[in-house]
PDB file of C-alpha atoms in Angstrom:
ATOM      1  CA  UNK A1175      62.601 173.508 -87.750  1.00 55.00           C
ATOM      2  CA  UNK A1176      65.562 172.992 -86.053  1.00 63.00           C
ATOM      3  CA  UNK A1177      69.218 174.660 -86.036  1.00 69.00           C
ATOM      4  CA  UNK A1178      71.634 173.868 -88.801  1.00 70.00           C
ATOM      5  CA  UNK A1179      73.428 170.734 -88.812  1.00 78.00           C
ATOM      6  CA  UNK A1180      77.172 170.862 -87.670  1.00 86.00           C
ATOM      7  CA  UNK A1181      80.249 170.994 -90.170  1.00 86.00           C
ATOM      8  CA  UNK A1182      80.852 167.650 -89.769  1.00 90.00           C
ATOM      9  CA  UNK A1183      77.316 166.289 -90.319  1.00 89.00           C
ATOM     10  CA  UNK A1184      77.180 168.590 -93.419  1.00 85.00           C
ATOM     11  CA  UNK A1185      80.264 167.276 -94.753  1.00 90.00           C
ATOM     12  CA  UNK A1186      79.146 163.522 -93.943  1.00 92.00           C
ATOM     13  CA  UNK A1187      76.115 163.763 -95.735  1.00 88.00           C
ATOM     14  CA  UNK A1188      77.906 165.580 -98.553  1.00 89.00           C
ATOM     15  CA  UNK A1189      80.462 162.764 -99.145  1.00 92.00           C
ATOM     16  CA  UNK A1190      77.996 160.217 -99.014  1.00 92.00           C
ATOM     17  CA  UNK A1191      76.030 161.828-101.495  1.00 90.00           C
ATOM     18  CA  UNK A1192      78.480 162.377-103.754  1.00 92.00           C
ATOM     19  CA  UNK A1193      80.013 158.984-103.887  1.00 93.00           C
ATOM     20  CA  UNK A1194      76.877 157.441-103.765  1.00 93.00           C
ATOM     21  CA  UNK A1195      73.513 159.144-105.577  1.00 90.00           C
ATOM     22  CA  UNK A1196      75.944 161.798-107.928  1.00 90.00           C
ATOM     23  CA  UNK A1197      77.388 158.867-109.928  1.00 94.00           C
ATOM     24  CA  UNK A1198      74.159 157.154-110.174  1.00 95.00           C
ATOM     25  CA  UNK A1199      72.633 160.510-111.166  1.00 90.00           C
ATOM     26  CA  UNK A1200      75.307 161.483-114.067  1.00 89.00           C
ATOM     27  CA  UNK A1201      75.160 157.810-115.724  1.00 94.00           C
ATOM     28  CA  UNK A1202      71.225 158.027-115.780  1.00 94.00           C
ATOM     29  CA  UNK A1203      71.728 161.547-117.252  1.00 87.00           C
ATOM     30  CA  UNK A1204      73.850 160.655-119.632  1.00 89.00           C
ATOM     31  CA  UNK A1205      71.949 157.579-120.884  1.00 94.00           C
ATOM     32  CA  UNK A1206      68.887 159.651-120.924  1.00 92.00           C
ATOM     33  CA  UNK A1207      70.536 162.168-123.449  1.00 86.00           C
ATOM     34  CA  UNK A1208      72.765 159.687-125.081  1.00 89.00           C
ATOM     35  CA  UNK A1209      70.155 156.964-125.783  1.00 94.00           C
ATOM     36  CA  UNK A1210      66.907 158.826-125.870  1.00 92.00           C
ATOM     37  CA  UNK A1211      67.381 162.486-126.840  1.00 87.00           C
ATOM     38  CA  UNK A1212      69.904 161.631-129.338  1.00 86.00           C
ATOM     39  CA  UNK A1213      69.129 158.393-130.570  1.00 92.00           C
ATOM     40  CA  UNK A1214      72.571 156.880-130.411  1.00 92.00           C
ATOM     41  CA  UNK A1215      72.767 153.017-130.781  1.00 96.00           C
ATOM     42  CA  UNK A1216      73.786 150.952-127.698  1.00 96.00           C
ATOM     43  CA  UNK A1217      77.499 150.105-128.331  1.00 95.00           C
ATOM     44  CA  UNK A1218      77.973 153.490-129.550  1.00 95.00           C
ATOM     45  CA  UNK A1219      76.312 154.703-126.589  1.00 94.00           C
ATOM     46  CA  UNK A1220      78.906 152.550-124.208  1.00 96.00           C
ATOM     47  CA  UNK A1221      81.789 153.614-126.138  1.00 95.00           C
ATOM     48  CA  UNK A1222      81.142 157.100-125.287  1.00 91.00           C
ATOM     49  CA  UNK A1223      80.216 156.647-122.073  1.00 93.00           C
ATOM     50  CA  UNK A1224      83.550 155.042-121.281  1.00 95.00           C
ATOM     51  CA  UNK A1225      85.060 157.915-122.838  1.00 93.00           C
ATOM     52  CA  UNK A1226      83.654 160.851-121.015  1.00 91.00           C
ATOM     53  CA  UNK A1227      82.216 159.416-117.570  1.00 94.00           C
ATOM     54  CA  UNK A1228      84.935 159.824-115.876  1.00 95.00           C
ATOM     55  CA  UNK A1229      85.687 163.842-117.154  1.00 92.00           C
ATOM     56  CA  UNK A1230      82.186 164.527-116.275  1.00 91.00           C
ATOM     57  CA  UNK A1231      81.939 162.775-112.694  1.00 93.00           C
ATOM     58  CA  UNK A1232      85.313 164.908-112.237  1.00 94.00           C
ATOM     59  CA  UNK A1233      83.511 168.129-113.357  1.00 91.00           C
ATOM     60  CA  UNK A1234      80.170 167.418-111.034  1.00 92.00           C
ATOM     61  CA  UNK A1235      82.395 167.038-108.223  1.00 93.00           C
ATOM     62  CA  UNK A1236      83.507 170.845-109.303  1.00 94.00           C
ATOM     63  CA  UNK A1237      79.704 171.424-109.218  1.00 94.00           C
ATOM     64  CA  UNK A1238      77.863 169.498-106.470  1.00 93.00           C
ATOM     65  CA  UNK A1239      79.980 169.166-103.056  1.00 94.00           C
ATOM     66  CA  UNK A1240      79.809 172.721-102.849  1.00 95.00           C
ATOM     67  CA  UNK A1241      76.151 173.279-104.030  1.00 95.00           C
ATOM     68  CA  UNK A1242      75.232 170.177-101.193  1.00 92.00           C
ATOM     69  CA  UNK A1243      77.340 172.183 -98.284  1.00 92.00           C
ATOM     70  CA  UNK A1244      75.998 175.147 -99.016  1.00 93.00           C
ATOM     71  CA  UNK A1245      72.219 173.792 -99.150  1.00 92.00           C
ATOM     72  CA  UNK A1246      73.040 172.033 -96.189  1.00 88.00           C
ATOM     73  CA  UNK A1247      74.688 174.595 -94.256  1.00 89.00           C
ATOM     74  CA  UNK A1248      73.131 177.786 -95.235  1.00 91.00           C
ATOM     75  CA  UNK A1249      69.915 177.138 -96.887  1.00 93.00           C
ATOM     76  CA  UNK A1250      66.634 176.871 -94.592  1.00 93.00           C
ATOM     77  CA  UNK A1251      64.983 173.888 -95.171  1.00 92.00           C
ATOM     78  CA  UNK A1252      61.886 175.102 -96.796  1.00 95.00           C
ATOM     79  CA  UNK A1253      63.887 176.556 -99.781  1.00 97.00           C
ATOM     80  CA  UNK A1254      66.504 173.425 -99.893  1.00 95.00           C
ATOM     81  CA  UNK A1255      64.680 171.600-103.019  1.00 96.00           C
ATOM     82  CA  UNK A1256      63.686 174.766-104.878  1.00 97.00           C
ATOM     83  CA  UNK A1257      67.740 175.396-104.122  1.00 97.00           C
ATOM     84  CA  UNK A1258      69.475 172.242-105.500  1.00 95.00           C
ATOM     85  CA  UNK A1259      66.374 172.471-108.584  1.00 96.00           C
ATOM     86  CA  UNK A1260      68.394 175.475-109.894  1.00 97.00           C
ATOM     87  CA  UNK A1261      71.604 174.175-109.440  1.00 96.00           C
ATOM     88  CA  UNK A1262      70.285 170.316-111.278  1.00 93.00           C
ATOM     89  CA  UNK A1263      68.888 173.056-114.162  1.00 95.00           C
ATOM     90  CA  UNK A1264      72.530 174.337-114.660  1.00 94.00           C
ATOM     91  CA  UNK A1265      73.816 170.766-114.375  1.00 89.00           C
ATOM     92  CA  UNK A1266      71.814 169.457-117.091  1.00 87.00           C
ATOM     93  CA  UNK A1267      72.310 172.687-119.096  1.00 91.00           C
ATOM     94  CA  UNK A1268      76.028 171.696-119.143  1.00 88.00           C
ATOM     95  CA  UNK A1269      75.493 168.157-119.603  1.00 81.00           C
ATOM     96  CA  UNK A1270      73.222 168.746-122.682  1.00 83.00           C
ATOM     97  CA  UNK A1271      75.624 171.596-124.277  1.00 87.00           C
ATOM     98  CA  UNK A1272      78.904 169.010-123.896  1.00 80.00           C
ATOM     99  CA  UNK A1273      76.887 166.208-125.668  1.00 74.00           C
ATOM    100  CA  UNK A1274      75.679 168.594-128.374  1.00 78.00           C
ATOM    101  CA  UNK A1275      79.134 169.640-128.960  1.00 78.00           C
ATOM    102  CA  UNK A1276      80.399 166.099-128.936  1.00 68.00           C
ATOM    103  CA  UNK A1277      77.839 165.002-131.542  1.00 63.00           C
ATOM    104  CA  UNK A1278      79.234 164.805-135.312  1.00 63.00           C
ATOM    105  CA  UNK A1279      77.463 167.124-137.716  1.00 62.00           C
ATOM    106  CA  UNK A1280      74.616 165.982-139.352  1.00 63.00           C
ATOM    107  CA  UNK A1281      74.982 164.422-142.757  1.00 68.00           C
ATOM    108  CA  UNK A1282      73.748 166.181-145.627  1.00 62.00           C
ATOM    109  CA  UNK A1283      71.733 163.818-147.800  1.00 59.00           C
ATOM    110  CA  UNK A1284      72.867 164.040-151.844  1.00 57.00           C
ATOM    111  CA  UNK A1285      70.787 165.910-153.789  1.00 57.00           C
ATOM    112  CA  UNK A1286      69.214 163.670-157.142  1.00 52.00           C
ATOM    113  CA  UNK A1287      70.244 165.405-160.450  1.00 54.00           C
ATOM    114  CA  UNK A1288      67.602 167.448-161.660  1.00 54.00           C
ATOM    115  CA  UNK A1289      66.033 165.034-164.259  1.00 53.00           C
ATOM    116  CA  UNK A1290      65.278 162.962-161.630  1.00 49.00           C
ATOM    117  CA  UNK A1291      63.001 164.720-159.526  1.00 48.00           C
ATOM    118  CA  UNK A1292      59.251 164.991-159.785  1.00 48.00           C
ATOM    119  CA  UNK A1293      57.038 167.687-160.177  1.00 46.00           C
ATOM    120  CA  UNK A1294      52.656 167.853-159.655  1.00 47.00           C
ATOM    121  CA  UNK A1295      52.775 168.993-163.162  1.00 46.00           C
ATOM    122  CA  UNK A1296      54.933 166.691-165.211  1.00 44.00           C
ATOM    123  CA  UNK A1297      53.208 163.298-162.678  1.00 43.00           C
ATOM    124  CA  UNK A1298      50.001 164.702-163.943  1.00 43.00           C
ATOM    125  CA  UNK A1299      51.008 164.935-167.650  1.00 44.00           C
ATOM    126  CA  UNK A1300      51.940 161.927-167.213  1.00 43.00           C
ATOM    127  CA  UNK A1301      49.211 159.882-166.079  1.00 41.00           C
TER     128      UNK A1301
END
């Protein structure tokens, strides 16, 4: 299997994958939560991803250079995907719990005065 790579190998491939697949990664993410999980329109979509991509590239970079030097460094090959899995599950966990919070409340629909709503009995008198 090979010995570890050096410090400076680890470090290369860390930077590259941080300024390279991370980014890509995050903006995916986020479109995948923004436009699919919680149905946001487009241009409100946009707007908020111009507004928080750059916070949360900042926090991933808090996150993933460490998580890649240590899987690179420390972690035997064989256990290197199951490895960065768990640290993409607490990723995503944080991801999804900032765009919950950053979602307005749900809108309470008005409720019809009462001698507007229908009952099985009264539709049946009725008919």
């Amino acid at each position: 299997k090979g010995s570890p790579p050096t410090a400076r190998t680890a470090l290369t491939k860390m930077v590259v994958d941080q300024l390279t697949y991370g980014p890509l990664c995050n903006f995916v993410a986020m479109a995948y939560i923004g436009l699919l999980v919680a149905g946001q329109p487009f241009p409100q979509w946009s707007s908020s991803l111009r507004r928080t991509f750059v916070s949360t590239q900042l926090n991933a970079w808090k996150v993933w250079p460490p998580a890649t030097l240590i899987s690179y460094k420390l972690i035997p090959i064989d256990f290197r995907i199951l490895f960065m899995n768990l640290v993409s599950l607490f990723w995503t966990t944080l991801l999804v719990t900032s765009a919950r919070k950053q979602r307005p409340p749900p809108q309470s629909t008005p409720s019809l005065p009462p001698s507007h709503t229908t009952s099985p009995t009264r539709n049946c008198k009725e008919v």
